[in-house]
PDB file of C-alpha atoms in Angstrom:
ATOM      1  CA  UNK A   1      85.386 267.263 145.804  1.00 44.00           C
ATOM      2  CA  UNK A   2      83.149 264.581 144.671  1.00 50.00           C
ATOM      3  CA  UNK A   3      81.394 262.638 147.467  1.00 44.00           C
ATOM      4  CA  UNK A   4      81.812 258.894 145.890  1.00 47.00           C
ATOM      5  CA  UNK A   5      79.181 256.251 145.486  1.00 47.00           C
ATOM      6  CA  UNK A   6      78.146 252.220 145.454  1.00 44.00           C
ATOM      7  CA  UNK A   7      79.458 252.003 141.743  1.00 52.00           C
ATOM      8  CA  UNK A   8      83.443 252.668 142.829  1.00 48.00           C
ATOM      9  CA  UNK A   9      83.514 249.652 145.165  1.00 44.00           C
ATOM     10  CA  UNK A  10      86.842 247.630 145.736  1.00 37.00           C
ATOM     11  CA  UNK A  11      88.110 245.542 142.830  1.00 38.00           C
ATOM     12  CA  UNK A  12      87.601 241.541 143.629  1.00 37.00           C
ATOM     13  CA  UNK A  13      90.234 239.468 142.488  1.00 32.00           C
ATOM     14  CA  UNK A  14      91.390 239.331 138.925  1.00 32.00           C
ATOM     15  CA  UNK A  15      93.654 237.070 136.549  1.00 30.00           C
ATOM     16  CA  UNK A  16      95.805 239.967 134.548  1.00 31.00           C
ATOM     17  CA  UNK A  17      98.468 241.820 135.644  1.00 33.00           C
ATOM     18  CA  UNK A  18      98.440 245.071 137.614  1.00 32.00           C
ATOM     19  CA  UNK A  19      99.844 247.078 135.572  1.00 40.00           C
ATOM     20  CA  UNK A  20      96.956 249.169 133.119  1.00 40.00           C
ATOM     21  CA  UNK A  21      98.887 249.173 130.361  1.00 38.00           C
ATOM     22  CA  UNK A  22     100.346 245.497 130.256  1.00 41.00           C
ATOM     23  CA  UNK A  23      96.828 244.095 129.754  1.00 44.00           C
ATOM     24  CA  UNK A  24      95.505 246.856 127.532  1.00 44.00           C
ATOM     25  CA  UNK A  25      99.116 246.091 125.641  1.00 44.00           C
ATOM     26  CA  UNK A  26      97.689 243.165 124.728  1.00 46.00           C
ATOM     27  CA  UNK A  27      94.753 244.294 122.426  1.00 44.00           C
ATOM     28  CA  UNK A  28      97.798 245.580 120.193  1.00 45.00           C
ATOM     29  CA  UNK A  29     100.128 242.646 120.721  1.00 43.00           C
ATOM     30  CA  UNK A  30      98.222 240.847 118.153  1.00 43.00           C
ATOM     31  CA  UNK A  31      98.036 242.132 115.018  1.00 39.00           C
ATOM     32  CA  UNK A  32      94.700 242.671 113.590  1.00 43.00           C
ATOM     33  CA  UNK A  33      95.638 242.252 109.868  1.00 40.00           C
ATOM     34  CA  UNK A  34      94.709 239.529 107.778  1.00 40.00           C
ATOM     35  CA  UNK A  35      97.305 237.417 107.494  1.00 40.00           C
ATOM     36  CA  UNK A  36      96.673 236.941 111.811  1.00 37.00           C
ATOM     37  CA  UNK A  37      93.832 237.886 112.511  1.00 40.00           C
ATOM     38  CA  UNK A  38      91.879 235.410 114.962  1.00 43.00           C
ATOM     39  CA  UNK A  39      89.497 233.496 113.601  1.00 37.00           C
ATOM     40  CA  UNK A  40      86.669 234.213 116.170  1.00 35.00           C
ATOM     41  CA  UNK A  41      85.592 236.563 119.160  1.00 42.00           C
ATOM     42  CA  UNK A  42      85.899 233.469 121.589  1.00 43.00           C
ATOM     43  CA  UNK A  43      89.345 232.758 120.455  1.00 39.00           C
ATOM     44  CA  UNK A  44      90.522 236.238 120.680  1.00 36.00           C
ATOM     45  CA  UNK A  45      89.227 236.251 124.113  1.00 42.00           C
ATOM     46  CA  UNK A  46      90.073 233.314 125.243  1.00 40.00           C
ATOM     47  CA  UNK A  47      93.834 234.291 124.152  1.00 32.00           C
ATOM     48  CA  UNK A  48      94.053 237.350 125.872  1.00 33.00           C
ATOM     49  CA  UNK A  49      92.872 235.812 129.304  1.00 41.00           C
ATOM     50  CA  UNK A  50      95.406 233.113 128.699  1.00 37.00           C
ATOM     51  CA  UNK A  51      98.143 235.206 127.915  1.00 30.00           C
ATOM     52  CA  UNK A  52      97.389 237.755 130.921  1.00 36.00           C
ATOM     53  CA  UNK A  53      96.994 235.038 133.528  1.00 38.00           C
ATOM     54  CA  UNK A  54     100.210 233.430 134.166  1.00 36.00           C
ATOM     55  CA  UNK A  55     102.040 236.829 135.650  1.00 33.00           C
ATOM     56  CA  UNK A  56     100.433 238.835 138.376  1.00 30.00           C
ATOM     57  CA  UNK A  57     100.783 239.057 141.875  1.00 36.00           C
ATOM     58  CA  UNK A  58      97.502 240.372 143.832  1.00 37.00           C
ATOM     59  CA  UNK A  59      96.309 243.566 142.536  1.00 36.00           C
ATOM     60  CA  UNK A  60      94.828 246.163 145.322  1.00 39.00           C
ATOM     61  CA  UNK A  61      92.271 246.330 146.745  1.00 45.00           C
ATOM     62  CA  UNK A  62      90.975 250.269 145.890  1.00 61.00           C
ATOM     63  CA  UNK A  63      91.985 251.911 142.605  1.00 71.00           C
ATOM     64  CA  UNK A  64      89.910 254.782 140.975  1.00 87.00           C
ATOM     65  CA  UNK A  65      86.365 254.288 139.061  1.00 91.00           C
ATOM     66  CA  UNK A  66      86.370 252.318 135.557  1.00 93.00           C
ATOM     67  CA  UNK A  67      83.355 253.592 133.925  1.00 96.00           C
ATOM     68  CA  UNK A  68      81.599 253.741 129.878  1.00 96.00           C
ATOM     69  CA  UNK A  69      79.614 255.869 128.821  1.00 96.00           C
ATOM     70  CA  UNK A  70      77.071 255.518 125.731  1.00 95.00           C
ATOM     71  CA  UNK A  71      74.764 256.908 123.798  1.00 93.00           C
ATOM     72  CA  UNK A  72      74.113 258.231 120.149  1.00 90.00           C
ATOM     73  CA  UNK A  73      76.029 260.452 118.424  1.00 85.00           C
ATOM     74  CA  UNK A  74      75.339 263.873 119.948  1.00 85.00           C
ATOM     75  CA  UNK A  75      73.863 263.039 123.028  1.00 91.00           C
ATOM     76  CA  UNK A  76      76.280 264.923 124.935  1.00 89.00           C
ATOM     77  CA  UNK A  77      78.654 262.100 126.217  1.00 92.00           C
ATOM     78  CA  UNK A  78      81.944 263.743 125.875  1.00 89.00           C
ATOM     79  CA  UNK A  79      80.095 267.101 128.301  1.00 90.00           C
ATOM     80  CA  UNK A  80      79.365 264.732 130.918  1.00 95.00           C
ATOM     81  CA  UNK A  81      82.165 262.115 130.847  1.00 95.00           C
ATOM     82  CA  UNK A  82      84.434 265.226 130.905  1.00 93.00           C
ATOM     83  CA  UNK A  83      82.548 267.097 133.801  1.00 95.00           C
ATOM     84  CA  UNK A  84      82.632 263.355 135.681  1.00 96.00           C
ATOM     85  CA  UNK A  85      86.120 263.515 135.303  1.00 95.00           C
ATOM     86  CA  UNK A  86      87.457 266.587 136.441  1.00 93.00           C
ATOM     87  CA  UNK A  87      85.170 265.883 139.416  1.00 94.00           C
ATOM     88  CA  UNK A  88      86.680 262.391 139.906  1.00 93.00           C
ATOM     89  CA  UNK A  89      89.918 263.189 138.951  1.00 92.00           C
ATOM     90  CA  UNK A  90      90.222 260.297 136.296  1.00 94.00           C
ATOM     91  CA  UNK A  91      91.229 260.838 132.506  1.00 93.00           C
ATOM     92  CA  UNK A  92      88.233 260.983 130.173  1.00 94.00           C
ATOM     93  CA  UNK A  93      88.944 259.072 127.045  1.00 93.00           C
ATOM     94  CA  UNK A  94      86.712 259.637 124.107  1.00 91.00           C
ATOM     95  CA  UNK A  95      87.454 257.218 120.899  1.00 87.00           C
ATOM     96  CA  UNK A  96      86.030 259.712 118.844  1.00 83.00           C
ATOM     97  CA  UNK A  97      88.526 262.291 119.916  1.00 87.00           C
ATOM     98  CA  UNK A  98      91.611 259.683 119.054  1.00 88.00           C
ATOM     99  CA  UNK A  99      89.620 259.092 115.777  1.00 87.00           C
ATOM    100  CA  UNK A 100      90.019 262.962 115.123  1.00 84.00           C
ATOM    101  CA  UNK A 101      93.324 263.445 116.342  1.00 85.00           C
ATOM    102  CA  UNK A 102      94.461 260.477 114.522  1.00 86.00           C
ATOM    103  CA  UNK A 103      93.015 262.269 111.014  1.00 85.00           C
ATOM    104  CA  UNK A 104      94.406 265.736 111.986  1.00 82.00           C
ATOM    105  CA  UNK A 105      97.775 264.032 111.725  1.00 82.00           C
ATOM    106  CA  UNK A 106      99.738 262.491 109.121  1.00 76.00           C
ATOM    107  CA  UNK A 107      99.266 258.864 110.651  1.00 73.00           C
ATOM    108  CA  UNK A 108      99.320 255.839 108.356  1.00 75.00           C
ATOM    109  CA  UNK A 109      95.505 255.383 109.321  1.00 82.00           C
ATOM    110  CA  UNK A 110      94.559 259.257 108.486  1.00 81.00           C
ATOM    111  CA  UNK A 111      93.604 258.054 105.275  1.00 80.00           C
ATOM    112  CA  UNK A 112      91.750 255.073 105.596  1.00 82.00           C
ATOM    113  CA  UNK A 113      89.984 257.004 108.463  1.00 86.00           C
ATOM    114  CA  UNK A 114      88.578 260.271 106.614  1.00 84.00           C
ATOM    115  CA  UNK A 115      86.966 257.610 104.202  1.00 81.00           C
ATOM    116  CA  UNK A 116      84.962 255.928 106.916  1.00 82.00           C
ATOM    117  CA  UNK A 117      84.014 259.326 109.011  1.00 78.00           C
ATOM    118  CA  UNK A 118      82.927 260.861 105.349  1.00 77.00           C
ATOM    119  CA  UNK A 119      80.462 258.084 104.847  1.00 76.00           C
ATOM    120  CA  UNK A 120      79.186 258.123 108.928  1.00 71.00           C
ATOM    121  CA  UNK A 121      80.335 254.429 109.555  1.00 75.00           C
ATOM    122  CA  UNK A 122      81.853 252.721 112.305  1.00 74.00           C
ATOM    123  CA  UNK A 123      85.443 252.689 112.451  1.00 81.00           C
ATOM    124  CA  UNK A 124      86.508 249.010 112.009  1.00 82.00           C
ATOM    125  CA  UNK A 125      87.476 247.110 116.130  1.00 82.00           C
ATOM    126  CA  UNK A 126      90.816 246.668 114.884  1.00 83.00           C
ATOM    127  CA  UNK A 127      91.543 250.322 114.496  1.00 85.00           C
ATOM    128  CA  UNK A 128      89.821 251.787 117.571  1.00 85.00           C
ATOM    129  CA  UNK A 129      91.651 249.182 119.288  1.00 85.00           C
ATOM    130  CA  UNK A 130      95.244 250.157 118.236  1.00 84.00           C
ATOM    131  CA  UNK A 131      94.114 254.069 118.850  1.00 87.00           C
ATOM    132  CA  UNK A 132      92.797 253.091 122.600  1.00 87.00           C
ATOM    133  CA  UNK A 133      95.872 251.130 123.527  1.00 85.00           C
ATOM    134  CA  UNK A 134      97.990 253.671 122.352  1.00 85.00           C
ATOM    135  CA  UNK A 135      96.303 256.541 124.011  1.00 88.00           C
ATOM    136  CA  UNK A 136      96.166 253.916 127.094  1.00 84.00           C
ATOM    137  CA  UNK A 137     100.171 253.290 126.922  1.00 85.00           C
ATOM    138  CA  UNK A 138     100.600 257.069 126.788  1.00 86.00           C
ATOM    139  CA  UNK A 139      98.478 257.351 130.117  1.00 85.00           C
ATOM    140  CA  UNK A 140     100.082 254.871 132.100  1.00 82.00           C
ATOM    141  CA  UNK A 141     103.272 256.469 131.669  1.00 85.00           C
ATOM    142  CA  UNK A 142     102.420 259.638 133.299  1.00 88.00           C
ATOM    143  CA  UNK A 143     100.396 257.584 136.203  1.00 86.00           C
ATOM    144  CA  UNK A 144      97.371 258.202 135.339  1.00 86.00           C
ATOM    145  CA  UNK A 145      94.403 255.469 136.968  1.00 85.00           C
ATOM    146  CA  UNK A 146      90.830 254.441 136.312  1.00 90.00           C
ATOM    147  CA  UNK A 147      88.996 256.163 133.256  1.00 93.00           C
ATOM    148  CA  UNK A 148      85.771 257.204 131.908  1.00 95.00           C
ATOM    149  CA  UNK A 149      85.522 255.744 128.049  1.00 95.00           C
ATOM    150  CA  UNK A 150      83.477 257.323 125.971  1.00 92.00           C
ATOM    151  CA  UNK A 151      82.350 255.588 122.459  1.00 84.00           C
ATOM    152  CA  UNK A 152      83.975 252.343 123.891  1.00 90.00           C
ATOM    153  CA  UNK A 153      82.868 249.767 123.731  1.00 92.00           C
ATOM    154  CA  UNK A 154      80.075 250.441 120.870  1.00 86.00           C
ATOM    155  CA  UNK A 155      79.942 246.628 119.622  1.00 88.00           C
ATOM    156  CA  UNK A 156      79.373 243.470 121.330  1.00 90.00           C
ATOM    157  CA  UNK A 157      82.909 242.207 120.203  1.00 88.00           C
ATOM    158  CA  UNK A 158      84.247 245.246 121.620  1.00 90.00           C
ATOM    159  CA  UNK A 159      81.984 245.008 124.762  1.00 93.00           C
ATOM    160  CA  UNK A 160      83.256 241.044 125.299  1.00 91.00           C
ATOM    161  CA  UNK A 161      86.988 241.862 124.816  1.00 87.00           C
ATOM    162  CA  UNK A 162      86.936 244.665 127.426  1.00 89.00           C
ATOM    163  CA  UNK A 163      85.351 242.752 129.977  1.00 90.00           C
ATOM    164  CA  UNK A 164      87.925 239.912 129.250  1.00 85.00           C
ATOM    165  CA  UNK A 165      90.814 242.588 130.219  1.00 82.00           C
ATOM    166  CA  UNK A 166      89.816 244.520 132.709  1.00 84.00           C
ATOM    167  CA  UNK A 167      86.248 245.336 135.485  1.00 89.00           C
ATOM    168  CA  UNK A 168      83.687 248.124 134.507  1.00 93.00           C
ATOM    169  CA  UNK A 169      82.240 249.582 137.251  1.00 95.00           C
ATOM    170  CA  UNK A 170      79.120 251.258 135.681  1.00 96.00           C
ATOM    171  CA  UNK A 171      77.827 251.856 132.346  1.00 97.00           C
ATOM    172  CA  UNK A 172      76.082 255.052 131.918  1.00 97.00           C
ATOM    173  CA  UNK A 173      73.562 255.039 128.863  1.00 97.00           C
ATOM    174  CA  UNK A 174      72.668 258.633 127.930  1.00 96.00           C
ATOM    175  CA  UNK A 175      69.138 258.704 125.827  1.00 95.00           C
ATOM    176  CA  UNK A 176      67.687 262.072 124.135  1.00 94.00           C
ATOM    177  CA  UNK A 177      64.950 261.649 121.406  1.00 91.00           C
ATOM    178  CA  UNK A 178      66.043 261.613 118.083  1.00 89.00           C
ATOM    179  CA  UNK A 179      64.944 265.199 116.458  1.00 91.00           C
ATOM    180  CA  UNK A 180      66.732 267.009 119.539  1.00 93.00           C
ATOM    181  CA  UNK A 181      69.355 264.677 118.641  1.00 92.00           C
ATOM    182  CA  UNK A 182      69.639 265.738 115.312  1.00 92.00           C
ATOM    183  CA  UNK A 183      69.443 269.445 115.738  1.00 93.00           C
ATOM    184  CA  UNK A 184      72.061 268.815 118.192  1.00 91.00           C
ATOM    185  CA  UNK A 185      74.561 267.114 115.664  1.00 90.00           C
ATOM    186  CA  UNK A 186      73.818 270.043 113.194  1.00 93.00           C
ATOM    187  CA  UNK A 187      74.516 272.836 115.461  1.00 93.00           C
ATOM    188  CA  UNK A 188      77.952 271.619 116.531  1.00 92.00           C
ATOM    189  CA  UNK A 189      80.661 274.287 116.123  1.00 93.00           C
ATOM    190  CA  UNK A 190      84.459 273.841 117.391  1.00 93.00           C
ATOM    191  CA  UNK A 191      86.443 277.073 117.595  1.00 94.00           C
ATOM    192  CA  UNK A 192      89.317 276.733 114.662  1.00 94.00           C
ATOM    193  CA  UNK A 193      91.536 278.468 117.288  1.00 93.00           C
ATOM    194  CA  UNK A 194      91.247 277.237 120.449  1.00 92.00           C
ATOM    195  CA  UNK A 195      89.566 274.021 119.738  1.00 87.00           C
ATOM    196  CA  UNK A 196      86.730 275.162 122.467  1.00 89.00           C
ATOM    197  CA  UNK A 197      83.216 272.790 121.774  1.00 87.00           C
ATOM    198  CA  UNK A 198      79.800 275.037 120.870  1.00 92.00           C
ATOM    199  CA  UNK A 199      76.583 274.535 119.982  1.00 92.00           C
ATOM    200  CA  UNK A 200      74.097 277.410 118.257  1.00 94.00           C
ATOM    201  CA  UNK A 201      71.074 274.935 118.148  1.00 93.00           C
ATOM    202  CA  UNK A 202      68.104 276.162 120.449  1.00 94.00           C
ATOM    203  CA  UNK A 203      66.293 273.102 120.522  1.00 94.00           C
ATOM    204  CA  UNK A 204      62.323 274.264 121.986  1.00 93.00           C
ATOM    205  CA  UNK A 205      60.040 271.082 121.285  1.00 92.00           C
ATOM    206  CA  UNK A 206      56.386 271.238 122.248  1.00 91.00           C
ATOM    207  CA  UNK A 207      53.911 268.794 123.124  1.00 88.00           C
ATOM    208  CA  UNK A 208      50.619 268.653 120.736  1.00 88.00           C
ATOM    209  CA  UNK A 209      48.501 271.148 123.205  1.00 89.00           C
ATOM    210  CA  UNK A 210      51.869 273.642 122.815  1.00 89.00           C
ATOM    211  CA  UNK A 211      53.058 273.089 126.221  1.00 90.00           C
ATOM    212  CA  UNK A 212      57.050 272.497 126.899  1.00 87.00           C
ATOM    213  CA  UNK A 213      58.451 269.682 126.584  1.00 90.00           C
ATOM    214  CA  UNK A 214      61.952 269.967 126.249  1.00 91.00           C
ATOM    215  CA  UNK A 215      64.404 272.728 126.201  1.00 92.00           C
ATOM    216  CA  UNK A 216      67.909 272.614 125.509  1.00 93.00           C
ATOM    217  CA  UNK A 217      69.286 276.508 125.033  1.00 92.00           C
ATOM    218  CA  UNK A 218      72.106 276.965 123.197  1.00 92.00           C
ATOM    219  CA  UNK A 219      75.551 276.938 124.052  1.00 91.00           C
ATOM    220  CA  UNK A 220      77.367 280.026 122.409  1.00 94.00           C
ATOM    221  CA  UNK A 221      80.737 280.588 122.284  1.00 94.00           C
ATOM    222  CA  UNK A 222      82.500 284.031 123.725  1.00 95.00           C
ATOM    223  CA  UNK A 223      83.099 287.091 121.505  1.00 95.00           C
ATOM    224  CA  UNK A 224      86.331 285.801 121.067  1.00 95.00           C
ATOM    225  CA  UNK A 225      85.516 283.116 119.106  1.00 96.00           C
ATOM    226  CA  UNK A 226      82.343 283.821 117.486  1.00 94.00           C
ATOM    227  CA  UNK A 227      84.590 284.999 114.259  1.00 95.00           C
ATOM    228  CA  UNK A 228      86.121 281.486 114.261  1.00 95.00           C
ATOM    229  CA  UNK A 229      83.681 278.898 114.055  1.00 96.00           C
ATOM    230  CA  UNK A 230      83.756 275.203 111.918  1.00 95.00           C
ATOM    231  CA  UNK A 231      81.456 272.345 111.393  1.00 92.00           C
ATOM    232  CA  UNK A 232      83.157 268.898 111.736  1.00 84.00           C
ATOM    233  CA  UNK A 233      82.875 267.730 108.139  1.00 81.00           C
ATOM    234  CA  UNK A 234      80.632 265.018 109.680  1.00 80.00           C
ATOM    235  CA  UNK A 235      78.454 267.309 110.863  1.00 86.00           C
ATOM    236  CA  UNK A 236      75.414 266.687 107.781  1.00 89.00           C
ATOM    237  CA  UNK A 237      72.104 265.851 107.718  1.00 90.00           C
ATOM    238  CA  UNK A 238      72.817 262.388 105.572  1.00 90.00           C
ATOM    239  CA  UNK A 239      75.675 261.610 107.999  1.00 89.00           C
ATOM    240  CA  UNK A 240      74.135 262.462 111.153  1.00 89.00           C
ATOM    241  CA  UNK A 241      71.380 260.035 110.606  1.00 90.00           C
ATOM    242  CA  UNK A 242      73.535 257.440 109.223  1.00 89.00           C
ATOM    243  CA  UNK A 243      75.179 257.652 112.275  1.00 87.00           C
ATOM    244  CA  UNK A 244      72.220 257.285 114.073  1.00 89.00           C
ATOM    245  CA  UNK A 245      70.867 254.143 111.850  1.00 90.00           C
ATOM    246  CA  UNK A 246      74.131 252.288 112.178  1.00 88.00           C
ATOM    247  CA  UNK A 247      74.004 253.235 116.176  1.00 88.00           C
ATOM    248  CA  UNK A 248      70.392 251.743 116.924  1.00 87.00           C
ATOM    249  CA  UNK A 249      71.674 248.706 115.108  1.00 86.00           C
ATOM    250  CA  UNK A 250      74.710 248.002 116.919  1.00 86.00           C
ATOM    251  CA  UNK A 251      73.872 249.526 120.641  1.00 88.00           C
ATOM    252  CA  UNK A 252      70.931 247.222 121.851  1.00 89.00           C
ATOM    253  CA  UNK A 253      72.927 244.037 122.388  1.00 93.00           C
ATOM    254  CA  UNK A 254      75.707 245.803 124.209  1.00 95.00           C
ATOM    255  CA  UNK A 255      73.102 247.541 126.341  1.00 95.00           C
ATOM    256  CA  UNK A 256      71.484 244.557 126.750  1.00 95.00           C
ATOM    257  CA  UNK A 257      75.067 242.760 127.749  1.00 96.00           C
ATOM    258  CA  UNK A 258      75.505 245.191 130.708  1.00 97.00           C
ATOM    259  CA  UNK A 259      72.458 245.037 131.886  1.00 96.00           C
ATOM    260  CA  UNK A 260      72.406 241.891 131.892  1.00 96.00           C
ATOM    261  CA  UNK A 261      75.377 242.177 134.317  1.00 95.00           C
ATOM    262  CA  UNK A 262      73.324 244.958 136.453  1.00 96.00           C
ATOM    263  CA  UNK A 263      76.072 247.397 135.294  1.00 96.00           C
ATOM    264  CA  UNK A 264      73.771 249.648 133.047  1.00 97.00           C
ATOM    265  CA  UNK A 265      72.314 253.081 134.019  1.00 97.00           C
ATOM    266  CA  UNK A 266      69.870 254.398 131.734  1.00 96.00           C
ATOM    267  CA  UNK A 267      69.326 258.226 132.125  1.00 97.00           C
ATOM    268  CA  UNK A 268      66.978 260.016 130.116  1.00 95.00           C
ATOM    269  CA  UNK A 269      68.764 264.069 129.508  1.00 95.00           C
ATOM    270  CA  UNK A 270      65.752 266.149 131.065  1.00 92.00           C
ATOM    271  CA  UNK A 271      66.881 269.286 128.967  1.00 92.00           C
ATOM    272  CA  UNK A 272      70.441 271.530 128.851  1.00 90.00           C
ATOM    273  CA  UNK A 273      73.539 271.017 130.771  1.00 91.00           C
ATOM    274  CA  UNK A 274      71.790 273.150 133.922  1.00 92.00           C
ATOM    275  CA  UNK A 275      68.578 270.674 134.255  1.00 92.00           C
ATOM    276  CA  UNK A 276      70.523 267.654 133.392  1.00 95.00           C
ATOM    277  CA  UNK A 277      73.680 267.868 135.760  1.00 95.00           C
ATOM    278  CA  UNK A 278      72.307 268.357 138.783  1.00 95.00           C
ATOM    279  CA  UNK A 279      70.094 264.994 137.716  1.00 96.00           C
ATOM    280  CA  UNK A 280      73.091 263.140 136.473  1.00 96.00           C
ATOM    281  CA  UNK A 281      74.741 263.543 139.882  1.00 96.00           C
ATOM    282  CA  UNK A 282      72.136 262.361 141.720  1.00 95.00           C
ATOM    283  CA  UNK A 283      71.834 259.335 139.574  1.00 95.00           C
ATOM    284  CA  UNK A 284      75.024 258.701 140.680  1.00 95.00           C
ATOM    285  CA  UNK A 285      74.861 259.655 144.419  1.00 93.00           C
ATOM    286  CA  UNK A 286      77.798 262.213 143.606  1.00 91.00           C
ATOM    287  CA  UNK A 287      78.268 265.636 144.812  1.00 82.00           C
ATOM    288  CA  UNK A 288      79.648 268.608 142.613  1.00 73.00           C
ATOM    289  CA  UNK A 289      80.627 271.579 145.573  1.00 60.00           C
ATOM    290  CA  UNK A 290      81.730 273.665 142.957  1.00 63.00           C
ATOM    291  CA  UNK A 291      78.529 273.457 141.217  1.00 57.00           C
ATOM    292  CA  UNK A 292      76.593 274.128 144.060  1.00 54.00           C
ATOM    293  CA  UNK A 293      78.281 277.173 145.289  1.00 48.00           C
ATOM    294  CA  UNK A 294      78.268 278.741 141.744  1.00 49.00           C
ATOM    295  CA  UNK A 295      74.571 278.291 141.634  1.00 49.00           C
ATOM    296  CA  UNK A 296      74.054 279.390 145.190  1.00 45.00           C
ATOM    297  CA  UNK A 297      76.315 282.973 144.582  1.00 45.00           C
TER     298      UNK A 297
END
């Protein structure tokens, strides 16, 4: 049981409907093609508060936490936002997992997609918005509420549009350096069986008079598995720091946007999942029981 905190506050009043999915419906209400696009950020914006205003009575006054989490590729996001999840009992929803599962499939985008992952750029607003409202439609159909996005929003455009359809809570920027980073993207391995996430980097950096500075250990998989390890086919050198490039590029104005909005909380990963957790939740004035009685047998 998680003991919750100042950033899950009541929802104040807002102009779109209470329903999740009729206002993330919207994103794919217009298409994004060329023939209709619109012709700028403020005019999609300003549609999609126009068009979500005219319908809705009062929405409650509690619902579950609406929170993003960033950070560069293969700071760990997905292991926290998941953890976070399971301990707030809200779906964690991870773009780059909807990019995958879109490729894995025989999808009219599976194509276009294994183009833009081979060559470590962005995957265009207009796709990751169709995936999202998708995955979004599928969740409010089994009653799910509140979320954790991860990899969303990872533009300004995108960062603009959310806030025009729905409140964020908190924004939860994870930072490593980049050469842990790196050895981190490189030692990814996902069981071909069971689809279980690993990692056989031992990342051990030093200061210049030897002394430790940061230690992440590595995260092996059971016996089980060990036979049936991949690399994501993203998972090179050139791409990994492509990723990287593009991400510097593209991150510091929507940091900057949330801050800006005292929404942002930047935390700096200390080391592995056992010295960073325990941080993590006290960043967040949360309580994991389960954690603490595992590390207390």
């Amino acid at each position: 049981m998680a003991a919750l905190n100042r950033f899950a506050g009541p929802r104040a009043p807002a102009t779109f409907s209470s329903s999740m999915f009729s206002y993330y419906a919207l994103w794919k209400t217009f298409s994004f093609s060329s023939s209709s696009s619109l012709s700028s950020e403020v005019d999609l914006k300003s549609t999609l508060l126009s068009r979500s205003s005219s319908s809705r009575p009062d929405l409650p006054t509690n619902r579950n936490v609406q929170w993003v989490f960033l950070g560069c590729p293969g700071v760990g996001k997905g292991t926290y936002a998941s953890r976070l999840s399971s301990l707030l009992g809200v779906p964690h929803i991870a773009t780059g997992d909807l990019v995958r599962e879109e490729l894995s499939s025989s999808g009219p985008l599976a194509s276009q997609l294994a183009e833009i992952v081979s060559q470590g750029k962005l995957v265009s607003d207009e796709i990751i918005f169709d995936l999202l409202s998708k995955r979004l439609q599928a969740g409010e159909a089994k009653g799910e509420s509140g979320f954790i996005l991860d990899g969303f929003p990872r533009t300004i455009r995108q960062a603009e549009i959310l806030e025009g359809v729905t409140d964020i809570d908190l924004v939860v920027n994870l930072k490593l350096r980049e050469e842990a980073l790196l050895a981190k993207c490189l030692g990814r391995r996902i069981c071909s069986e069971c689809g279980g996430n690993y990692n056989i980097s031992c990342i051990d950096i030093k200061d210049k008079e030897g002394r430790p500075e940061l230690y992440m250990a590595p995260l092996l998989p059971p016996p089980n598995c060990a036979s049936k390890l991949i690399t994501r086919s993203d998972d090179t050198e050139a791409v990994v720091k492509e990723r990287l490039r593009i991400y510097k590029e593209t991150s510091q104005p929507v940091e900057d946007f949330y801050r800006s909005r005292g929404k942002l909380l930047e935390f700096d990963l200390p080391g592995g999942i056992p010295e960073s957790w325990p941080k993590l939740l006290q960043a967040l004035n949360l309580e994991d029981l389960n954690h603490k009685q595992s590390a207390a047998a």
